Tab-separated table of C-alpha atoms in Angstrom:
chain	number	residue	atom	x	y	z
A	184	ILE	CA	-64.359	-0.386	94.191
A	185	CYS	CA	-62.209	-1.100	97.249
A	186	SER	CA	-59.197	0.607	98.764
A	187	ASN	CA	-56.800	-0.351	101.505
A	188	PRO	CA	-56.710	2.272	104.280
A	189	VAL	CA	-53.416	3.747	105.411
A	190	GLY	CA	-51.930	3.079	108.831
A	191	ASN	CA	-52.483	0.081	111.073
A	192	MET	CA	-55.735	-0.900	109.347
A	193	ARG	CA	-53.866	-1.713	106.124
A	194	ASP	CA	-54.050	-5.392	105.099
A	195	LEU	CA	-51.940	-6.291	102.081
A	196	SER	CA	-53.556	-9.728	101.798
A	197	SER	CA	-56.792	-8.018	100.717
A	198	VAL	CA	-57.844	-5.133	98.470
A	199	GLY	CA	-59.433	-3.401	101.450
A	200	PRO	CA	-63.028	-2.456	102.304
A	201	ALA	CA	-65.575	-0.935	99.922
A	202	ALA	CA	-64.579	2.594	98.930
A	203	GLY	CA	-67.695	3.955	97.260
A	204	PRO	CA	-70.070	1.360	95.825
A	205	GLN	CA	-71.815	-1.385	97.742
A	206	VAL	CA	-69.936	-4.680	97.668
A	207	ARG	CA	-71.254	-8.089	98.631
A	208	ILE	CA	-70.560	-11.784	98.070
A	209	VAL	CA	-73.345	-13.947	96.658
A	210	ASP	CA	-73.921	-17.567	95.651
A	211	GLU	CA	-75.103	-18.794	92.233
A	212	ASN	CA	-78.680	-17.732	93.135
A	213	ASN	CA	-77.645	-14.154	93.998
A	214	VAL	CA	-78.153	-14.842	97.717
A	215	PRO	CA	-75.573	-13.226	100.065
A	216	VAL	CA	-73.261	-15.795	101.662
A	217	PRO	CA	-72.053	-15.802	105.292
A	218	GLN	CA	-68.966	-13.819	106.255
A	219	GLY	CA	-65.772	-15.596	105.264
A	220	LYS	CA	-67.421	-17.843	102.676
A	221	GLU	CA	-66.322	-17.572	99.058
A	222	GLY	CA	-68.721	-16.508	96.330
A	223	GLU	CA	-69.066	-14.122	93.413
A	224	ILE	CA	-68.268	-10.459	94.027
A	225	VAL	CA	-71.101	-8.141	92.949
A	226	VAL	CA	-71.181	-4.342	93.169
A	227	ARG	CA	-73.855	-1.634	92.996
A	228	GLY	CA	-73.793	2.136	93.306
A	229	SER	CA	-73.771	5.494	91.532
A	230	CYS	CA	-70.168	4.974	90.384
A	231	VAL	CA	-70.972	1.658	88.700
A	232	PHE	CA	-71.762	1.898	84.994
A	233	SER	CA	-75.385	1.374	84.012
A	234	GLY	CA	-74.768	-1.233	81.331
A	235	TYR	CA	-73.053	-2.206	78.107
A	236	GLU	CA	-73.898	-0.416	74.872
A	237	ALA	CA	-76.274	-2.443	72.718
A	238	ARG	CA	-74.648	-3.704	69.523
A	239	GLU	CA	-76.655	-5.495	66.856
A	240	HIS	CA	-73.807	-7.733	65.707
A	241	LEU	CA	-73.626	-9.420	69.125
A	242	GLY	CA	-76.991	-11.076	68.656
A	243	PHE	CA	-77.779	-10.940	72.389
A	244	ASP	CA	-78.043	-8.497	75.266
A	245	PRO	CA	-74.856	-8.791	77.392
A	246	ASN	CA	-76.521	-6.911	80.255
A	247	LYS	CA	-78.814	-9.877	80.963
A	248	VAL	CA	-75.727	-11.855	81.934
A	249	ALA	CA	-73.644	-9.039	83.442
A	250	PHE	CA	-76.318	-7.694	85.822
A	251	HIS	CA	-78.694	-9.303	88.287
A	252	HIS	CA	-82.332	-8.194	88.114
A	253	ASP	CA	-81.875	-5.979	91.187
A	254	GLY	CA	-79.070	-3.941	89.623
A	255	TRP	CA	-76.012	-5.676	91.084
A	256	PHE	CA	-73.159	-5.942	88.576
A	257	ARG	CA	-71.554	-9.377	88.374
A	258	SER	CA	-67.792	-8.932	88.408
A	259	GLY	CA	-67.027	-12.561	87.577
A	260	ASP	CA	-64.450	-12.447	90.375
A	261	LYS	CA	-64.405	-14.945	93.208
A	262	GLY	CA	-63.764	-13.644	96.730
A	263	ARG	CA	-64.747	-13.385	100.372
A	264	LEU	CA	-65.244	-10.703	103.028
A	265	ASP	CA	-63.414	-11.024	106.347
A	266	GLU	CA	-64.579	-9.897	109.786
A	267	LYS	CA	-63.314	-6.360	109.097
A	268	GLY	CA	-65.249	-6.085	105.867
A	269	HIS	CA	-62.070	-6.340	103.801
A	270	LEU	CA	-62.415	-7.994	100.413
A	271	HIS	CA	-60.102	-10.888	99.493
A	272	LEU	CA	-59.841	-11.935	95.826
A	273	THR	CA	-59.463	-15.683	95.313
A	274	GLY	CA	-60.028	-16.297	91.597
A	275	ARG	CA	-62.287	-15.880	88.581
A	276	PHE	CA	-65.646	-17.648	88.269
A	277	LYS	CA	-65.685	-17.246	84.503
A	278	GLU	CA	-62.332	-19.014	84.286
A	279	LEU	CA	-62.998	-21.808	86.771
A	280	ILE	CA	-63.071	-25.355	85.432
A	281	ASN	CA	-66.284	-27.168	86.390
A	282	ARG	CA	-65.348	-30.850	86.575
A	283	ALA	CA	-68.507	-32.772	87.460
A	284	GLY	CA	-69.510	-29.972	89.828
A	285	GLU	CA	-66.074	-29.525	91.391
A	286	LYS	CA	-64.651	-26.045	90.756
A	287	ILE	CA	-60.949	-26.060	89.832
A	288	SER	CA	-58.859	-22.892	89.720
A	289	PRO	CA	-56.700	-22.753	86.554
A	290	ALA	CA	-54.336	-20.296	88.248
A	291	ALA	CA	-53.697	-22.696	91.137
A	292	VAL	CA	-52.839	-25.552	88.761
A	293	GLU	CA	-50.610	-23.257	86.672
A	294	HIS	CA	-48.708	-22.045	89.716
A	295	THR	CA	-48.070	-25.575	90.948
A	296	LEU	CA	-46.865	-26.840	87.560
A	297	MET	CA	-44.591	-23.857	86.936
A	298	GLU	CA	-43.032	-24.237	90.385
A	299	LEU	CA	-41.602	-27.614	89.331
A	300	ALA	CA	-41.340	-27.070	85.566
A	301	GLN	CA	-37.710	-25.944	85.580
A	302	GLU	CA	-36.670	-29.155	87.318
A	303	LEU	CA	-39.061	-31.687	85.775
A	304	LEU	CA	-40.051	-30.163	82.423
A	305	PRO	CA	-36.867	-28.887	80.729
A	306	GLY	CA	-37.547	-26.940	77.549
A	307	LEU	CA	-40.940	-25.678	78.717
A	308	GLN	CA	-41.202	-21.893	78.276
A	309	SER	CA	-44.726	-21.197	79.504
A	310	LEU	CA	-48.094	-22.828	80.044
A	311	MET	CA	-51.745	-21.937	80.496
A	312	VAL	CA	-54.459	-24.084	82.078
A	313	PHE	CA	-57.945	-24.029	80.565
A	314	ALA	CA	-61.254	-25.910	80.563
A	315	ALA	CA	-61.244	-28.890	78.194
A	316	PRO	CA	-64.709	-30.161	77.161
A	317	HIS	CA	-65.632	-33.594	78.519
A	318	GLU	CA	-68.681	-35.580	77.415
A	319	GLU	CA	-69.573	-37.012	80.833
A	320	LEU	CA	-67.856	-34.652	83.300
A	321	GLY	CA	-68.698	-31.408	81.516
A	322	GLU	CA	-65.146	-30.085	81.745
A	323	ALA	CA	-61.698	-31.386	82.610
A	324	VAL	CA	-58.319	-29.769	83.091
A	325	GLY	CA	-56.466	-28.896	79.901
A	326	VAL	CA	-53.066	-27.255	79.558
A	327	ALA	CA	-51.578	-25.342	76.632
A	328	VAL	CA	-47.784	-25.252	76.508
A	329	VAL	CA	-45.075	-23.393	74.615
A	330	CYS	CA	-41.748	-25.221	74.393
A	331	ASP	CA	-38.288	-24.453	73.095
A	332	LYS	CA	-37.699	-25.277	69.435
A	333	GLY	CA	-37.342	-29.014	68.936
A	334	ILE	CA	-38.829	-29.865	72.357
A	335	THR	CA	-42.118	-31.723	72.814
A	336	VAL	CA	-43.308	-32.134	76.395
A	337	SER	CA	-45.652	-35.091	76.878
A	338	LEU	CA	-48.926	-35.204	78.798
A	339	VAL	CA	-47.452	-37.971	80.954
A	340	ASP	CA	-44.565	-35.662	81.899
A	341	VAL	CA	-46.922	-32.836	82.853
A	342	ARG	CA	-49.163	-35.133	84.914
A	343	ARG	CA	-46.122	-36.632	86.643
A	344	CYS	CA	-44.926	-33.114	87.472
A	345	GLY	CA	-48.293	-32.204	89.008
A	346	ALA	CA	-48.516	-35.449	90.972
A	347	LYS	CA	-44.999	-35.030	92.369
A	348	SER	CA	-45.907	-31.644	93.838
A	349	GLY	CA	-48.300	-33.348	96.253
A	350	LEU	CA	-50.578	-30.310	95.918
A	351	LEU	CA	-52.742	-31.486	93.021
A	352	GLY	CA	-55.252	-34.278	93.430
A	353	LYS	CA	-55.810	-36.714	90.569
A	354	ARG	CA	-58.882	-34.798	89.392
A	355	TRP	CA	-56.779	-31.609	89.089
A	356	LEU	CA	-54.185	-33.194	86.791
A	357	PRO	CA	-54.425	-32.232	83.086
A	358	GLN	CA	-56.192	-34.646	80.765
A	359	MET	CA	-55.505	-32.656	77.600
A	360	LEU	CA	-52.213	-31.162	76.410
A	361	VAL	CA	-52.022	-28.677	73.542
A	362	HIS	CA	-48.768	-27.527	71.963
A	363	LEU	CA	-48.878	-23.934	70.697
A	364	SER	CA	-46.330	-21.573	69.191
A	365	ASP	CA	-47.572	-18.776	71.473
A	366	LEU	CA	-50.075	-18.571	74.306
A	367	PRO	CA	-53.206	-16.570	73.373
A	368	LYS	CA	-53.626	-13.311	75.286
A	369	GLY	CA	-56.312	-10.677	75.499
A	370	PRO	CA	-55.893	-6.971	74.695
A	371	THR	CA	-54.664	-6.296	78.244
A	372	GLY	CA	-52.041	-9.047	78.080
A	373	LYS	CA	-53.945	-11.427	80.343
A	374	PRO	CA	-54.245	-15.141	79.407
A	375	ALA	CA	-57.179	-15.669	77.029
A	376	ARG	CA	-58.211	-19.017	78.481
A	377	ILE	CA	-62.003	-18.557	78.415
A	378	GLY	CA	-63.513	-20.546	75.537
A	379	LEU	CA	-60.058	-21.602	74.337
A	380	ALA	CA	-61.061	-25.191	73.480
A	381	GLY	CA	-63.835	-23.982	71.191
A	382	LYS	CA	-61.658	-21.372	69.508
A	383	LEU	CA	-58.983	-23.966	68.742
A	384	GLY	CA	-61.466	-26.662	67.712
A	385	LEU	CA	-60.122	-29.139	70.266
A	386	PRO	CA	-61.621	-32.642	70.497
A	387	LEU	CA	-64.114	-33.740	73.132
A	388	LEU	CA	-62.776	-35.868	75.971
A	389	SER	CA	-64.806	-38.763	77.362
A	390	PHE	CA	-64.453	-41.802	79.598
A	391	LYS	CA	-63.493	-43.763	76.473
A	392	LYS	CA	-60.965	-41.144	75.379
A	393	SER	CA	-59.838	-39.674	78.669
A	394	MET	CA	-56.431	-38.341	77.556
A	395	CYS	CA	-55.491	-36.295	74.516
A	396	THR	CA	-52.405	-34.509	73.204
A	397	VAL	CA	-52.773	-32.131	70.260
A	398	ASP	CA	-49.981	-30.269	68.445
A	399	LEU	CA	-51.087	-27.020	66.790
A	400	ARG	CA	-47.639	-25.564	66.170
A	401	GLY	CA	-47.837	-26.491	62.500
A	402	GLY	CA	-51.350	-25.170	62.021
A	403	GLN	CA	-52.950	-28.617	61.622
A	404	PRO	CA	-53.981	-30.629	64.693
A	405	ILE	CA	-51.992	-33.794	65.352
A	406	ASP	CA	-53.358	-36.178	67.976
A	407	TYR	CA	-50.335	-37.958	69.437
A	408	GLU	CA	-52.195	-39.701	72.225
A	409	SER	CA	-54.198	-42.025	69.952
A	410	GLY	CA	-50.987	-43.255	68.333
A	411	ARG	CA	-49.332	-43.775	71.692
A	412	ARG	CA	-52.298	-45.784	72.973
A	413	ALA	CA	-52.263	-47.941	69.822
A	414	GLU	CA	-48.536	-48.613	70.265
A	415	ALA	CA	-49.085	-49.480	73.928
A	416	ARG	CA	-51.833	-51.961	73.003
A	417	LYS	CA	-49.577	-53.612	70.409
A	418	ALA	CA	-46.725	-53.883	72.929
A	419	ALA	CA	-49.078	-55.370	75.537
A	420	ALA	CA	-50.354	-57.915	72.997
A	421	LYS	CA	-46.777	-58.936	72.156
A	422	ARG	CA	-45.919	-59.401	75.834
A	423	SER	CA	-49.055	-61.428	76.419
A	424	ALA	CA	-48.344	-63.638	73.387
A	425	ALA	CA	-44.739	-64.152	74.515
A	426	ARG	CA	-45.891	-65.309	77.939
A	427	ARG	CA	-48.240	-67.811	76.321
A	428	GLY	CA	-45.504	-68.945	73.950
A	429	GLN	CA	-47.586	-67.976	70.923
A	430	PRO	CA	-46.314	-66.204	67.805
A	431	HIS	CA	-47.396	-62.576	67.427
């Protein structure tokens, strides 16, 4: 689709200008955005495939989602065009977490957490950020982790790690933590984060239940967070009773 030219025009921060098909950046209404503004990358041209093969078992036509009515193919990639016409990739729209309208990049959260994980999260092997369903917000940040045998990283630890970085705002901190034996990956080896919550049958977050930790390493979900909250309430009640001089 794009190719970096050789010589002085080469820009390694981008994938270069269009090298065959037409390339443009559009908003959610398929309207081209101004130069330098981020949007979805769409392509059109003789070298772009005409559509997916129809398969009855799918139950729907994938081309209605993959193509705009005017023939532009939706890449699902997020990017921008600079003043030279060079394309810069900045993320994936299909993977973005939509938290009450705010778009959060899973890759950006992952990178920040992993930068400090060795120091603040000993025993953590790998992690993957995904969209956790939320009743009021639509989606919130979730994180799946793989730890060394016998290690259980807590949601509080992960949130503290993200907050210490100074790069993640409160809304970007994980609200759901899932322990897995292995991170799910697609056929190409890329993280299979899209639709992960549904595939794993994870619970729905809400303002009433804003934090959740689930352990799926044993095959059956264990919600640690509810137990921790119950223990915290009991401890708070004991402290309150002690201050009043009442038996508990």
